[in-house]
Amino acid sequence: MGKLLVIGDLHGNTGHALALLREAKKQGCDRIFAVGDFGAWEHVPSGRRYFEVVNKAARREGVRVYFLDGNHDKTSLIHELYDEKRDDEGFLTCRSHIRYAPRGHRWTWDDTRFAAFGGAYSVDKQRRLDWEAQRAAKPNERRRYGTSRERVTAGSLWFPEEQMTDAELDALLEADSSPADILFTHDKPRDSHPDFNRKKHPDCLPNQARIQRVVETLHPAVLFHGHLHYRYTDQIWSGEGKPTRVEGLAADPDASPRSDYHRDDSWYLLPLPYSRETAGIPLAAR
Ligand SMILES: [Fe+2]
Ligand SMILES: [Fe+2]
C-alpha cells in the first residue's frame, strides 16, 4: 500500500515547498502531487533557481514531485523545454525529481487511475497585462520576484494559455473518456460550493464548467483542486447517480490572507490504492 501527498498552490514559495517535502518524508510518501500554481516560472532566473532548490531537496528526501499547471504557471515554456523529455509514464521531465502532468494526462499508480486537467482563469489578468505594458515602456525598471529583481516584459506575468479552450477539452475527452478514480485539477468544478470563494467573477465560470464536464465524463471518486487557496470538502454529482467528493486545498501561507490559515490545510494524505469500490465514498463532510 502506497501513499501520495496531494498539495495545494505553492506559487514558487521555496520555504513552503521544502516544508511539504519534509512532510512527505514524515508521512512515508515517495511522491507529491501539486495541483497547480506550482511556480513554473523558468522564464526568469528566480523561477529556475526555485526548480533547482526544490529538485535538490526532493532528491535528498527521496521524494518525486509531480505537478499540473495553474493559471500562474508558464505552460507554453514547460512544453517548449520538456515536450521531448517524457518519462515512462508520459510525464514531462523538468528535473530528475520534478515532473509535469500535461492537460488530459492519464496514468495509473498502485491500481488507481488518475487524470490531470490543469488551467484556470486569472481574475487579475488585466492588472498583470497593464503592469507588463507599463514596465515594457520602462525597460530599466525591475520587478521584485522573491529575492531578485527581474525585468518585466510581455508574457512574463500573464500567460495566454492559462485555461483550456472548449476545443482543447473536446479533443482531450475524445481521445480518452475512460473512468478515473482520482481527478486532479487546478480549478474548481462548477457544482462545488465552498464557504469561501474568491473566484466568483463571471469570467471564471466557463473554465469551472469545463472542469464539471470532465467530472461528468470520468466519474472520479475524488477530485482534488487548488486555485481558491481555501480548504474545504464538498460532494457533487458526476452523473449516473455517482457522487464525487471534492477536496479543495489551501495554498502557501504568503497567498493566504486568511487569519485562520493552517499549513496542514495545504496538503492531503491519500492512501493508495484508492477507488470508489475499495474505499467507499465518504459522504460530504459538511
Ligand atoms: Fe494560486
Ligand atoms: Fe490559480
mmCIF file of C-alpha atoms and ligand atoms in Angstrom:
data_model
loop_
_atom_site.group_PDB
_atom_site.id
_atom_site.type_symbol
_atom_site.label_atom_id
_atom_site.label_comp_id
_atom_site.label_asym_id
_atom_site.label_seq_id
_atom_site.Cartn_x
_atom_site.Cartn_y
_atom_site.Cartn_z
ATOM 1 C CA MET A 1 0.000 0.000 0.000
ATOM 2 C CA GLY A 2 1.447 3.335 -1.033
ATOM 3 C CA LYS A 3 0.624 6.870 -0.027
ATOM 4 C CA LEU A 4 0.564 10.078 -2.006
ATOM 5 C CA LEU A 5 0.803 13.607 -0.604
ATOM 6 C CA VAL A 6 -1.502 15.900 -2.608
ATOM 7 C CA ILE A 7 -0.652 19.574 -2.128
ATOM 8 C CA GLY A 8 -2.202 22.965 -2.956
ATOM 9 C CA ASP A 9 -0.742 26.006 -4.729
ATOM 10 C CA LEU A 10 2.919 26.729 -3.970
ATOM 11 C CA HIS A 11 3.438 29.875 -6.118
ATOM 12 C CA GLY A 12 7.161 29.268 -6.123
ATOM 13 C CA ASN A 13 7.361 29.568 -2.322
ATOM 14 C CA THR A 14 10.573 27.680 -1.630
ATOM 15 C CA GLY A 15 10.193 27.541 2.157
ATOM 16 C CA HIS A 16 6.720 26.058 1.894
ATOM 17 C CA ALA A 17 7.842 23.586 -0.768
ATOM 18 C CA LEU A 18 10.683 22.372 1.439
ATOM 19 C CA ALA A 19 8.339 22.050 4.437
ATOM 20 C CA LEU A 20 5.973 19.889 2.376
ATOM 21 C CA LEU A 21 8.843 17.732 1.144
ATOM 22 C CA ARG A 22 9.747 17.092 4.773
ATOM 23 C CA GLU A 23 6.073 16.353 5.492
ATOM 24 C CA ALA A 24 6.010 13.828 2.643
ATOM 25 C CA LYS A 25 9.032 12.060 4.069
ATOM 26 C CA LYS A 26 7.497 12.089 7.560
ATOM 27 C CA GLN A 27 4.269 10.598 6.211
ATOM 28 C CA GLY A 28 6.132 7.874 4.315
ATOM 29 C CA CYS A 29 5.313 9.218 0.829
ATOM 30 C CA ASP A 30 7.768 8.933 -2.016
ATOM 31 C CA ARG A 31 5.565 11.067 -4.277
ATOM 32 C CA ILE A 32 3.943 14.505 -4.070
ATOM 33 C CA PHE A 33 1.329 15.766 -6.497
ATOM 34 C CA ALA A 34 0.821 19.568 -6.694
ATOM 35 C CA VAL A 35 -2.485 20.793 -8.120
ATOM 36 C CA GLY A 36 -1.192 23.869 -9.975
ATOM 37 C CA ASP A 37 0.245 27.353 -9.439
ATOM 38 C CA PHE A 38 3.338 25.329 -8.701
ATOM 39 C CA GLY A 39 5.774 28.073 -9.615
ATOM 40 C CA ALA A 40 6.831 27.077 -13.128
ATOM 41 C CA TRP A 41 8.459 30.413 -13.980
ATOM 42 C CA GLU A 42 11.518 29.290 -15.853
ATOM 43 C CA HIS A 43 11.421 32.448 -17.982
ATOM 44 C CA VAL A 44 13.022 34.308 -15.061
ATOM 45 C CA PRO A 45 16.189 33.419 -13.096
ATOM 46 C CA SER A 46 14.407 33.132 -9.744
ATOM 47 C CA GLY A 47 11.999 30.593 -11.275
ATOM 48 C CA ARG A 48 14.885 28.474 -12.496
ATOM 49 C CA ARG A 49 16.565 28.701 -9.093
ATOM 50 C CA TYR A 50 13.320 27.572 -7.419
ATOM 51 C CA PHE A 51 13.254 24.454 -9.610
ATOM 52 C CA GLU A 52 16.879 23.713 -8.745
ATOM 53 C CA VAL A 53 16.344 24.121 -4.990
ATOM 54 C CA VAL A 54 13.145 22.032 -4.950
ATOM 55 C CA ASN A 55 14.757 19.342 -7.098
ATOM 56 C CA LYS A 56 17.794 19.119 -4.849
ATOM 57 C CA ALA A 57 15.643 18.833 -1.721
ATOM 58 C CA ALA A 58 13.356 16.274 -3.394
ATOM 59 C CA ARG A 59 16.350 14.151 -4.315
ATOM 60 C CA ARG A 60 17.679 14.399 -0.773
ATOM 61 C CA GLU A 61 14.325 13.381 0.762
ATOM 62 C CA GLY A 62 13.791 10.614 -1.840
ATOM 63 C CA VAL A 63 10.512 12.176 -2.968
ATOM 64 C CA ARG A 64 9.454 12.804 -6.549
ATOM 65 C CA VAL A 65 7.388 15.953 -7.182
ATOM 66 C CA TYR A 66 4.648 15.982 -9.822
ATOM 67 C CA PHE A 67 2.566 18.980 -10.782
ATOM 68 C CA LEU A 68 -0.143 20.130 -13.145
ATOM 69 C CA ASP A 69 -0.407 23.678 -14.380
ATOM 70 C CA GLY A 70 -2.256 26.507 -12.714
ATOM 71 C CA ASN A 71 -3.084 29.825 -14.327
ATOM 72 C CA HIS A 72 0.173 31.217 -12.907
ATOM 73 C CA ASP A 73 2.435 28.573 -14.445
ATOM 74 C CA LYS A 74 4.018 29.291 -17.823
ATOM 75 C CA THR A 75 2.798 26.116 -19.508
ATOM 76 C CA SER A 76 3.932 27.113 -23.006
ATOM 77 C CA LEU A 77 7.541 27.190 -21.825
ATOM 78 C CA ILE A 78 7.229 23.860 -19.987
ATOM 79 C CA HIS A 79 6.131 22.265 -23.263
ATOM 80 C CA GLU A 80 8.821 24.064 -25.234
ATOM 81 C CA LEU A 81 11.570 22.883 -22.907
ATOM 82 C CA TYR A 82 10.407 19.394 -21.945
ATOM 83 C CA ASP A 83 7.947 18.018 -24.505
ATOM 84 C CA GLU A 84 10.650 15.725 -25.844
ATOM 85 C CA LYS A 85 11.664 14.591 -22.361
ATOM 86 C CA ARG A 86 8.829 12.258 -21.402
ATOM 87 C CA ASP A 87 9.318 9.590 -18.769
ATOM 88 C CA ASP A 88 7.916 6.047 -18.991
ATOM 89 C CA GLU A 89 4.533 7.249 -17.677
ATOM 90 C CA GLY A 90 4.249 10.165 -20.095
ATOM 91 C CA PHE A 91 5.125 12.938 -17.623
ATOM 92 C CA LEU A 92 7.433 15.706 -18.829
ATOM 93 C CA THR A 93 10.760 15.506 -17.013
ATOM 94 C CA CYS A 94 11.615 19.058 -15.910
ATOM 95 C CA ARG A 95 14.303 17.914 -13.476
ATOM 96 C CA SER A 96 15.311 14.475 -12.166
ATOM 97 C CA HIS A 97 12.718 14.788 -9.355
ATOM 98 C CA ILE A 98 10.224 17.271 -10.868
ATOM 99 C CA ARG A 99 7.660 16.047 -13.419
ATOM 100 C CA TYR A 100 4.821 17.846 -15.175
ATOM 101 C CA ALA A 101 1.430 16.254 -15.950
ATOM 102 C CA PRO A 102 0.124 17.903 -19.149
ATOM 103 C CA ARG A 103 -3.581 18.618 -19.579
ATOM 104 C CA GLY A 104 -5.583 15.448 -20.052
ATOM 105 C CA HIS A 105 -2.741 13.226 -18.872
ATOM 106 C CA ARG A 106 -3.807 9.779 -17.610
ATOM 107 C CA TRP A 107 -1.757 7.309 -15.605
ATOM 108 C CA THR A 108 -2.046 4.507 -13.046
ATOM 109 C CA TRP A 109 -0.282 4.251 -9.684
ATOM 110 C CA ASP A 110 -0.980 1.343 -7.326
ATOM 111 C CA ASP A 111 -4.002 0.176 -9.350
ATOM 112 C CA THR A 112 -5.508 3.661 -9.065
ATOM 113 C CA ARG A 113 -6.462 5.512 -12.250
ATOM 114 C CA PHE A 114 -5.503 9.196 -12.270
ATOM 115 C CA ALA A 115 -6.270 12.101 -14.588
ATOM 116 C CA ALA A 116 -4.932 15.684 -14.590
ATOM 117 C CA PHE A 117 -6.569 18.725 -16.164
ATOM 118 C CA GLY A 118 -4.733 21.983 -15.437
ATOM 119 C CA GLY A 119 -5.527 25.628 -16.111
ATOM 120 C CA ALA A 120 -7.847 28.359 -14.811
ATOM 121 C CA TYR A 121 -8.808 31.979 -15.426
ATOM 122 C CA SER A 122 -6.817 34.753 -13.715
ATOM 123 C CA VAL A 123 -9.068 37.312 -12.049
ATOM 124 C CA ASP A 124 -6.119 39.729 -12.043
ATOM 125 C CA LYS A 125 -5.435 39.264 -15.766
ATOM 126 C CA GLN A 126 -5.915 42.950 -16.654
ATOM 127 C CA ARG A 127 -3.746 44.147 -13.798
ATOM 128 C CA ARG A 128 -0.951 41.841 -14.942
ATOM 129 C CA LEU A 129 -1.280 42.972 -18.569
ATOM 130 C CA ASP A 130 -1.251 46.632 -17.506
ATOM 131 C CA TRP A 131 1.848 46.009 -15.446
ATOM 132 C CA GLU A 132 3.579 44.297 -18.357
ATOM 133 C CA ALA A 133 2.736 47.226 -20.638
ATOM 134 C CA GLN A 134 3.859 49.879 -18.128
ATOM 135 C CA ARG A 135 7.123 48.134 -17.385
ATOM 136 C CA ALA A 136 7.839 47.442 -21.070
ATOM 137 C CA ALA A 137 7.830 51.217 -21.528
ATOM 138 C CA LYS A 138 10.468 51.490 -18.783
ATOM 139 C CA PRO A 139 12.975 48.769 -19.684
ATOM 140 C CA ASN A 140 15.415 49.651 -16.918
ATOM 141 C CA GLU A 141 12.921 49.021 -14.136
ATOM 142 C CA ARG A 142 12.862 45.676 -12.432
ATOM 143 C CA ARG A 143 10.081 43.931 -10.558
ATOM 144 C CA ARG A 144 10.980 42.188 -7.334
ATOM 145 C CA TYR A 145 10.377 38.418 -7.584
ATOM 146 C CA GLY A 146 11.255 36.806 -4.286
ATOM 147 C CA THR A 147 14.816 37.782 -3.569
ATOM 148 C CA SER A 148 15.777 39.051 -7.016
ATOM 149 C CA ARG A 149 14.901 41.905 -9.320
ATOM 150 C CA GLU A 150 13.944 40.897 -12.820
ATOM 151 C CA ARG A 151 12.726 42.614 -15.931
ATOM 152 C CA VAL A 152 9.014 42.527 -16.695
ATOM 153 C CA THR A 153 8.245 42.004 -20.380
ATOM 154 C CA ALA A 154 5.222 40.865 -22.401
ATOM 155 C CA GLY A 155 4.416 37.288 -21.435
ATOM 156 C CA SER A 156 6.220 37.403 -18.111
ATOM 157 C CA LEU A 157 3.261 37.994 -15.756
ATOM 158 C CA TRP A 158 0.195 36.731 -17.621
ATOM 159 C CA PHE A 159 0.115 33.626 -19.794
ATOM 160 C CA PRO A 160 -2.391 33.408 -22.667
ATOM 161 C CA GLU A 161 -2.532 29.624 -22.377
ATOM 162 C CA GLU A 162 -3.780 29.885 -18.793
ATOM 163 C CA GLN A 163 -7.023 27.982 -19.344
ATOM 164 C CA MET A 164 -8.212 25.197 -21.634
ATOM 165 C CA THR A 165 -10.297 26.141 -24.621
ATOM 166 C CA ASP A 166 -13.511 24.242 -25.299
ATOM 167 C CA ALA A 167 -11.885 22.770 -28.417
ATOM 168 C CA GLU A 168 -8.870 21.612 -26.389
ATOM 169 C CA LEU A 169 -11.136 19.919 -23.862
ATOM 170 C CA ASP A 170 -13.258 18.318 -26.608
ATOM 171 C CA ALA A 171 -10.124 16.791 -28.116
ATOM 172 C CA LEU A 172 -8.819 15.548 -24.760
ATOM 173 C CA LEU A 173 -12.100 13.871 -23.811
ATOM 174 C CA GLU A 174 -12.497 12.418 -27.275
ATOM 175 C CA ALA A 175 -9.019 10.914 -27.017
ATOM 176 C CA ASP A 176 -9.798 9.272 -23.663
ATOM 177 C CA SER A 177 -13.111 9.328 -21.805
ATOM 178 C CA SER A 178 -12.495 6.228 -19.689
ATOM 179 C CA PRO A 179 -13.244 6.482 -15.951
ATOM 180 C CA ALA A 180 -10.726 7.798 -13.428
ATOM 181 C CA ASP A 181 -10.562 7.123 -9.687
ATOM 182 C CA ILE A 182 -8.782 10.351 -8.815
ATOM 183 C CA LEU A 183 -9.028 13.610 -10.751
ATOM 184 C CA PHE A 184 -6.527 16.424 -10.219
ATOM 185 C CA THR A 185 -7.431 19.905 -11.467
ATOM 186 C CA HIS A 186 -6.341 23.431 -10.648
ATOM 187 C CA ASP A 187 -9.775 24.994 -10.960
ATOM 188 C CA LYS A 188 -12.899 24.092 -9.009
ATOM 189 C CA PRO A 189 -15.761 22.261 -10.702
ATOM 190 C CA ARG A 190 -18.889 24.327 -11.349
ATOM 191 C CA ASP A 191 -21.063 22.491 -8.819
ATOM 192 C CA SER A 192 -18.925 22.577 -5.668
ATOM 193 C CA HIS A 193 -19.841 25.192 -3.071
ATOM 194 C CA PRO A 194 -17.046 26.246 -0.725
ATOM 195 C CA ASP A 195 -17.907 28.647 2.097
ATOM 196 C CA PHE A 196 -15.175 30.960 0.828
ATOM 197 C CA ASN A 197 -14.823 31.511 -2.911
ATOM 198 C CA ARG A 198 -12.517 34.157 -4.346
ATOM 199 C CA LYS A 199 -13.293 33.065 -7.926
ATOM 200 C CA LYS A 200 -16.864 34.242 -8.458
ATOM 201 C CA HIS A 201 -16.042 36.588 -11.338
ATOM 202 C CA PRO A 202 -18.231 35.718 -14.366
ATOM 203 C CA ASP A 203 -15.112 35.126 -16.470
ATOM 204 C CA CYS A 204 -14.152 32.302 -14.094
ATOM 205 C CA LEU A 205 -17.300 30.331 -14.849
ATOM 206 C CA PRO A 206 -16.547 28.889 -18.325
ATOM 207 C CA ASN A 207 -13.496 27.023 -17.053
ATOM 208 C CA GLN A 208 -15.369 25.795 -13.978
ATOM 209 C CA ALA A 209 -17.979 24.424 -16.395
ATOM 210 C CA ARG A 210 -15.204 22.664 -18.313
ATOM 211 C CA ILE A 211 -13.969 21.001 -15.119
ATOM 212 C CA GLN A 212 -17.568 19.967 -14.379
ATOM 213 C CA ARG A 213 -17.669 18.343 -17.835
ATOM 214 C CA VAL A 214 -14.522 16.408 -17.000
ATOM 215 C CA VAL A 215 -16.146 15.203 -13.756
ATOM 216 C CA GLU A 216 -19.311 14.136 -15.571
ATOM 217 C CA THR A 217 -17.260 12.251 -18.168
ATOM 218 C CA LEU A 218 -14.675 10.495 -15.965
ATOM 219 C CA HIS A 219 -16.854 9.996 -12.825
ATOM 220 C CA PRO A 220 -13.929 10.241 -10.387
ATOM 221 C CA ALA A 221 -14.354 9.124 -6.781
ATOM 222 C CA VAL A 222 -12.427 12.194 -5.603
ATOM 223 C CA LEU A 223 -11.376 15.465 -7.203
ATOM 224 C CA PHE A 224 -8.531 17.498 -5.692
ATOM 225 C CA HIS A 225 -8.051 21.110 -6.721
ATOM 226 C CA GLY A 226 -6.294 24.339 -5.705
ATOM 227 C CA HIS A 227 -6.758 27.897 -7.030
ATOM 228 C CA LEU A 228 -9.203 29.067 -4.335
ATOM 229 C CA HIS A 229 -6.473 28.978 -1.669
ATOM 230 C CA TYR A 230 -9.081 27.556 0.699
ATOM 231 C CA ARG A 231 -9.515 24.158 2.333
ATOM 232 C CA TYR A 232 -12.961 22.640 2.025
ATOM 233 C CA THR A 233 -14.711 19.350 1.348
ATOM 234 C CA ASP A 234 -17.883 19.021 -0.660
ATOM 235 C CA GLN A 235 -19.747 16.416 -2.641
ATOM 236 C CA ILE A 236 -21.093 16.836 -6.141
ATOM 237 C CA TRP A 237 -22.816 14.531 -8.596
ATOM 238 C CA SER A 238 -20.936 13.282 -11.603
ATOM 239 C CA GLY A 239 -23.978 11.815 -13.317
ATOM 240 C CA GLU A 240 -25.192 8.197 -13.437
ATOM 241 C CA GLY A 241 -26.051 8.615 -9.742
ATOM 242 C CA LYS A 242 -22.383 8.663 -8.762
ATOM 243 C CA PRO A 243 -21.095 11.145 -6.198
ATOM 244 C CA THR A 244 -17.680 12.754 -6.456
ATOM 245 C CA ARG A 245 -16.022 14.076 -3.333
ATOM 246 C CA VAL A 246 -14.314 17.409 -3.862
ATOM 247 C CA GLU A 247 -11.266 18.360 -1.784
ATOM 248 C CA GLY A 248 -10.127 21.970 -2.201
ATOM 249 C CA LEU A 249 -6.640 22.553 -0.764
ATOM 250 C CA ALA A 250 -5.187 25.680 0.804
ATOM 251 C CA ALA A 251 -2.132 27.375 -0.699
ATOM 252 C CA ASP A 252 1.222 28.505 0.673
ATOM 253 C CA PRO A 253 0.958 30.943 3.609
ATOM 254 C CA ASP A 254 2.024 34.001 1.565
ATOM 255 C CA ALA A 255 -1.003 33.539 -0.720
ATOM 256 C CA SER A 256 -3.389 33.018 2.158
ATOM 257 C CA PRO A 257 -4.521 36.266 3.724
ATOM 258 C CA ARG A 258 -6.970 34.466 5.996
ATOM 259 C CA SER A 259 -6.210 34.705 9.702
ATOM 260 C CA ASP A 260 -7.321 31.091 10.254
ATOM 261 C CA TYR A 261 -4.581 29.698 7.980
ATOM 262 C CA HIS A 262 -3.077 26.356 8.944
ATOM 263 C CA ARG A 263 -0.267 24.794 6.942
ATOM 264 C CA ASP A 264 -1.853 21.369 7.351
ATOM 265 C CA ASP A 265 -4.787 22.610 5.224
ATOM 266 C CA SER A 266 -2.429 22.761 2.250
ATOM 267 C CA TRP A 267 -1.915 19.011 1.981
ATOM 268 C CA TYR A 268 -3.891 15.777 1.974
ATOM 269 C CA LEU A 269 -2.576 12.283 2.561
ATOM 270 C CA LEU A 270 -4.127 9.933 0.013
ATOM 271 C CA PRO A 271 -3.790 6.192 0.692
ATOM 272 C CA LEU A 272 -3.331 4.022 -2.398
ATOM 273 C CA PRO A 273 -4.860 2.059 -3.969
ATOM 274 C CA TYR A 274 -7.982 4.231 -3.874
ATOM 275 C CA SER A 275 -11.195 3.675 -5.733
ATOM 276 C CA ARG A 276 -14.910 4.104 -5.228
ATOM 277 C CA GLU A 277 -15.161 0.364 -4.620
ATOM 278 C CA THR A 278 -12.233 -0.233 -2.262
ATOM 279 C CA ALA A 279 -12.516 2.927 -0.178
ATOM 280 C CA GLY A 280 -16.221 3.549 -0.361
ATOM 281 C CA ILE A 281 -17.112 7.167 -0.857
ATOM 282 C CA PRO A 282 -17.475 9.031 2.398
ATOM 283 C CA LEU A 283 -20.416 11.345 2.095
ATOM 284 C CA ALA A 284 -19.873 15.068 2.228
ATOM 285 C CA ALA A 285 -18.184 16.034 5.457
ATOM 286 C CA ARG A 286 -20.331 19.073 5.989
HETATM 287 FE FE FE B 1 -2.992 30.203 -6.705
HETATM 288 FE FE FE B 2 -4.680 29.697 -9.596
#
